[in-house]
Amino acid sequence: GENVEQHPSTLSVQEGDSAVIKCTYSDSASNYFPWYKQELGKRPQLIIDIRSNVGEKKDQRIAVTLNKTAKHFSLHITETQPEDSAVYFCAATLPPTSGTYKYIFGTGTRLKVLA
Amino acid sequence: GAVVSQHPSRVICKSGTSVKIECRSLDFQATTMFWYRQFPKKSLMLMATSNEGSKATYEQGVEKDKFLINHASLTLSTLTVTSAHPEDSSFYICSAREGGPEQYFGPGTRLTVT
């Protein structure tokens, strides 16, 4: 089955610097890769996603890149702010085999932005 | 759009009792709903997938008789933890999808079994 690895597990950056979180997946059939931000005790919120037919997607300070050959995708946050501090999860999704998409989550990255 | 609610947000129950958690999609019809469990400082662990009107599909290792899932309509799914024990204490989160692969998460329910 699909397996997703996420690195680093913790990341501290100075305010204004960039942060990069990387995920690798094992099943080349995966075709949808969302990123979620979760604050303590809150719901995961979708911040950006990318499909396998696209190499890069950007939304203001957040970007995601996908390398299908290497089977990895990365989240890039530029000009980090203290409110970016949270846990970030990546996920990979296989095409539905029984009509249902299923996420395989990474283990999460705790990002701390130091003021 | 794409709002998912969950009720209750917190519940404390005694060992041996059952607890029901509701998950609702407020502004869309959910083709599929998912139930996750999250331990402190850990990732989300998928427990089961449910489609409206069908039996839920449970992940390996999840006891279907303990975690009863009902998906009676396109906007409501319920998770019942039966005969709860302290080890069932956790953060339970539902999510819902409409047509595409995107999942929208509920705010979670913190269950404490005493």
Short mmCIF file of C-alpha atoms in Angstrom, two decimals:
data_model
loop_
_atom_site.label_atom_id
_atom_site.label_comp_id
_atom_site.label_asym_id
_atom_site.label_seq_id
_atom_site.Cartn_x
_atom_site.Cartn_y
_atom_site.Cartn_z
CA GLY A 1 0.00 0.00 0.00
CA GLU A 2 0.89 3.66 -0.09
CA ASN A 3 3.35 5.03 2.45
CA VAL A 4 4.15 8.69 3.05
CA GLU A 5 7.24 9.94 4.84
CA GLN A 6 7.51 13.52 6.03
CA HIS A 7 10.59 15.51 7.12
CA PRO A 8 11.56 17.23 9.26
CA SER A 9 9.46 16.39 12.29
CA THR A 10 10.21 19.79 13.82
CA LEU A 11 11.37 23.00 12.20
CA SER A 12 12.24 26.33 13.77
CA VAL A 13 12.78 29.41 11.63
CA GLN A 14 13.20 33.10 12.27
CA GLU A 15 10.30 35.32 11.35
CA GLY A 16 10.67 36.41 7.73
CA ASP A 17 12.71 33.37 6.71
CA SER A 18 11.44 30.57 4.48
CA ALA A 19 10.36 27.11 5.62
CA VAL A 20 10.42 23.95 3.52
CA ILE A 21 8.77 20.65 4.41
CA LYS A 22 9.28 17.55 2.29
CA CYS A 23 7.23 14.42 1.77
CA THR A 24 7.93 11.29 -0.20
CA TYR A 25 5.39 8.72 -1.30
CA SER A 26 5.74 5.16 -2.46
CA ASP A 27 2.91 4.48 -4.91
CA SER A 28 3.41 6.10 -8.29
CA ALA A 29 -0.35 5.88 -8.91
CA SER A 30 -1.03 8.57 -6.27
CA ASN A 31 -2.43 11.60 -8.03
CA TYR A 32 -3.53 14.16 -5.46
CA PHE A 33 -1.38 15.74 -2.75
CA PRO A 34 -2.94 18.10 -0.18
CA TRP A 35 -1.26 19.97 2.64
CA TYR A 36 -3.04 20.68 5.90
CA LYS A 37 -2.27 23.07 8.75
CA GLN A 38 -3.42 22.08 12.22
CA GLU A 39 -3.26 24.32 15.25
CA LEU A 40 -3.36 22.79 18.70
CA GLY A 41 -6.76 21.25 19.42
CA LYS A 42 -8.21 22.46 16.14
CA ARG A 43 -9.27 20.87 12.88
CA PRO A 44 -6.79 20.35 10.02
CA GLN A 45 -7.29 23.05 7.42
CA LEU A 46 -6.45 22.60 3.76
CA ILE A 47 -3.89 25.22 2.79
CA ILE A 48 -2.83 24.11 -0.66
CA ASP A 49 -3.02 21.05 -2.87
CA ILE A 50 -1.56 19.81 -6.12
CA ARG A 51 -2.57 17.23 -8.66
CA SER A 52 -0.20 14.93 -10.46
CA ASN A 53 -0.55 16.69 -13.80
CA VAL A 54 0.97 19.88 -12.35
CA GLY A 55 4.54 20.49 -11.20
CA GLU A 56 4.07 23.57 -9.06
CA LYS A 57 1.29 25.62 -7.52
CA LYS A 58 1.50 28.88 -5.63
CA ASP A 59 -0.92 30.80 -3.42
CA GLN A 60 0.57 34.01 -2.02
CA ARG A 61 3.29 32.96 0.47
CA ILE A 62 2.63 29.26 0.09
CA ALA A 63 3.78 27.02 -2.74
CA VAL A 64 3.88 23.31 -3.39
CA THR A 65 6.16 21.51 -5.83
CA LEU A 66 5.76 17.97 -7.09
CA ASN A 67 8.42 15.70 -8.59
CA LYS A 68 6.61 12.65 -9.91
CA THR A 69 9.77 10.92 -11.05
CA ALA A 70 11.32 11.09 -7.60
CA LYS A 71 7.94 10.67 -5.91
CA HIS A 72 8.30 13.61 -3.60
CA PHE A 73 6.51 16.88 -3.01
CA SER A 74 7.36 19.87 -0.88
CA LEU A 75 5.64 22.73 0.89
CA HIS A 76 7.34 26.11 0.75
CA ILE A 77 6.34 28.98 3.02
CA THR A 78 8.05 32.30 2.39
CA GLU A 79 8.22 35.36 4.65
CA THR A 80 7.11 33.29 7.62
CA GLN A 81 5.07 34.91 10.35
CA PRO A 82 4.39 33.83 13.95
CA GLU A 83 0.86 32.81 12.98
CA ASP A 84 2.35 30.22 10.62
CA SER A 85 3.39 28.26 13.70
CA ALA A 86 1.42 24.99 13.66
CA VAL A 87 1.68 21.35 12.69
CA TYR A 88 1.65 20.71 8.96
CA PHE A 89 0.58 17.40 7.43
CA CYS A 90 1.06 16.22 3.89
CA ALA A 91 -1.03 13.48 2.34
CA ALA A 92 -1.06 11.37 -0.78
CA THR A 93 -4.22 10.07 -2.40
CA LEU A 94 -4.61 7.12 -4.71
CA PRO A 95 -7.29 7.11 -7.39
CA PRO A 96 -10.40 5.49 -5.99
CA THR A 97 -10.55 1.75 -6.42
CA SER A 98 -14.01 1.38 -4.91
CA GLY A 99 -15.34 4.85 -5.57
CA THR A 100 -13.60 6.32 -2.54
CA TYR A 101 -10.50 8.47 -2.31
CA LYS A 102 -8.44 7.80 0.81
CA TYR A 103 -5.71 9.97 2.29
CA ILE A 104 -2.45 8.54 3.52
CA PHE A 105 -1.04 11.16 5.87
CA GLY A 106 2.55 11.96 6.65
CA THR A 107 3.68 12.05 10.26
CA GLY A 108 3.52 15.82 10.54
CA THR A 109 5.97 18.71 10.95
CA ARG A 110 5.81 21.05 13.90
CA LEU A 111 6.79 24.49 12.61
CA LYS A 112 7.82 27.21 15.03
CA VAL A 113 8.33 30.72 13.75
CA LEU A 114 10.46 32.69 16.16
CA ALA A 115 9.70 36.39 16.46
CA GLY B 1 -18.35 26.82 1.61
CA ALA B 2 -17.37 23.24 2.50
CA VAL B 3 -18.13 23.48 6.22
CA VAL B 4 -18.20 20.39 8.39
CA SER B 5 -19.52 20.46 11.93
CA GLN B 6 -19.05 17.91 14.68
CA HIS B 7 -20.91 17.45 17.93
CA PRO B 8 -20.12 17.34 20.76
CA SER B 9 -16.76 19.08 20.89
CA ARG B 10 -15.92 17.50 24.23
CA VAL B 11 -17.43 14.60 26.11
CA ILE B 12 -16.58 12.85 29.31
CA CYS B 13 -18.15 9.48 29.98
CA LYS B 14 -17.78 6.65 32.41
CA SER B 15 -16.16 3.38 31.53
CA GLY B 16 -18.63 0.92 30.05
CA THR B 17 -21.01 3.49 28.60
CA SER B 18 -21.49 4.37 24.93
CA VAL B 19 -20.93 7.72 23.28
CA LYS B 20 -22.27 9.01 19.97
CA ILE B 21 -20.48 11.63 17.91
CA GLU B 22 -22.20 13.39 15.01
CA CYS B 23 -20.58 14.73 11.87
CA ARG B 24 -22.51 16.99 9.51
CA SER B 25 -21.70 18.62 6.20
CA LEU B 26 -23.48 21.96 6.42
CA ASP B 27 -23.38 23.35 2.91
CA PHE B 28 -22.74 20.39 0.65
CA GLN B 29 -23.77 16.81 0.18
CA ALA B 30 -21.03 14.49 1.30
CA THR B 31 -20.40 11.60 -1.03
CA THR B 32 -18.12 10.05 1.52
CA MET B 33 -17.34 10.69 5.16
CA PHE B 34 -14.25 9.57 7.00
CA TRP B 35 -13.53 9.03 10.68
CA TYR B 36 -10.06 9.57 12.10
CA ARG B 37 -8.48 9.20 15.47
CA GLN B 38 -5.60 11.40 16.56
CA PHE B 39 -3.33 10.78 19.53
CA PRO B 40 -1.42 13.69 21.12
CA LYS B 41 1.34 14.98 18.86
CA LYS B 42 0.62 12.29 16.29
CA SER B 43 -0.80 12.15 12.80
CA LEU B 44 -4.37 11.35 11.88
CA MET B 45 -5.17 7.66 11.77
CA LEU B 46 -8.00 6.66 9.47
CA MET B 47 -10.51 4.46 11.24
CA ALA B 48 -13.20 3.97 8.62
CA THR B 49 -14.75 5.26 5.45
CA SER B 50 -18.47 5.50 4.95
CA ASN B 51 -20.69 6.18 1.99
CA GLU B 52 -24.31 7.18 2.40
CA GLY B 53 -26.58 4.18 2.67
CA SER B 54 -23.73 1.67 2.69
CA LYS B 55 -21.88 -0.18 5.39
CA ALA B 56 -18.69 1.48 6.54
CA THR B 57 -15.32 0.14 5.47
CA TYR B 58 -13.03 -0.21 8.45
CA GLU B 59 -9.26 -0.02 8.40
CA GLN B 60 -7.25 -2.98 9.55
CA GLY B 61 -7.10 -3.23 13.32
CA VAL B 62 -10.21 -1.13 13.96
CA GLU B 63 -12.94 -3.05 15.77
CA LYS B 64 -16.17 -2.58 13.88
CA ASP B 65 -18.28 -3.77 16.81
CA LYS B 66 -16.70 -1.18 19.07
CA PHE B 67 -16.79 1.77 16.69
CA LEU B 68 -20.20 1.75 15.04
CA ILE B 69 -20.59 4.04 12.07
CA ASN B 70 -23.87 5.06 10.52
CA HIS B 71 -24.16 7.23 7.43
CA ALA B 72 -27.89 7.71 7.17
CA SER B 73 -27.95 10.70 4.86
CA LEU B 74 -25.73 12.70 2.55
CA THR B 75 -25.12 15.24 5.31
CA LEU B 76 -24.86 13.17 8.47
CA SER B 77 -22.61 10.42 9.75
CA THR B 78 -22.37 9.19 13.33
CA LEU B 79 -19.68 7.34 15.22
CA THR B 80 -20.71 5.45 18.33
CA VAL B 81 -18.01 4.26 20.68
CA THR B 82 -19.60 1.32 22.47
CA SER B 83 -18.63 0.16 25.94
CA ALA B 84 -15.97 2.83 26.12
CA HIS B 85 -12.81 2.28 28.15
CA PRO B 86 -10.05 4.68 29.18
CA GLU B 87 -7.88 3.55 26.26
CA ASP B 88 -10.57 4.86 23.90
CA SER B 89 -9.87 8.38 25.13
CA SER B 90 -8.70 10.36 22.15
CA PHE B 91 -9.40 13.14 19.68
CA TYR B 92 -11.85 11.92 17.04
CA ILE B 93 -12.15 13.91 13.80
CA CYS B 94 -14.47 13.40 10.87
CA SER B 95 -14.06 14.64 7.35
CA ALA B 96 -16.27 14.77 4.31
CA ARG B 97 -15.79 14.97 0.57
CA GLU B 98 -18.25 16.05 -2.05
CA GLY B 99 -17.16 14.86 -5.47
CA GLY B 100 -13.42 15.34 -5.77
CA PRO B 101 -10.59 14.08 -3.57
CA GLU B 102 -10.53 17.08 -1.21
CA GLN B 103 -11.54 16.33 2.35
CA TYR B 104 -12.93 18.96 4.70
CA PHE B 105 -12.51 18.30 8.37
CA GLY B 106 -14.79 18.78 11.32
CA PRO B 107 -13.52 20.52 14.47
CA GLY B 108 -13.01 17.24 16.31
CA THR B 109 -14.39 15.68 19.47
CA ARG B 110 -12.25 15.15 22.51
CA LEU B 111 -13.43 12.01 24.29
CA THR B 112 -12.35 11.31 27.85
CA VAL B 113 -13.36 8.01 29.41
CA THR B 114 -13.05 7.89 33.19
#
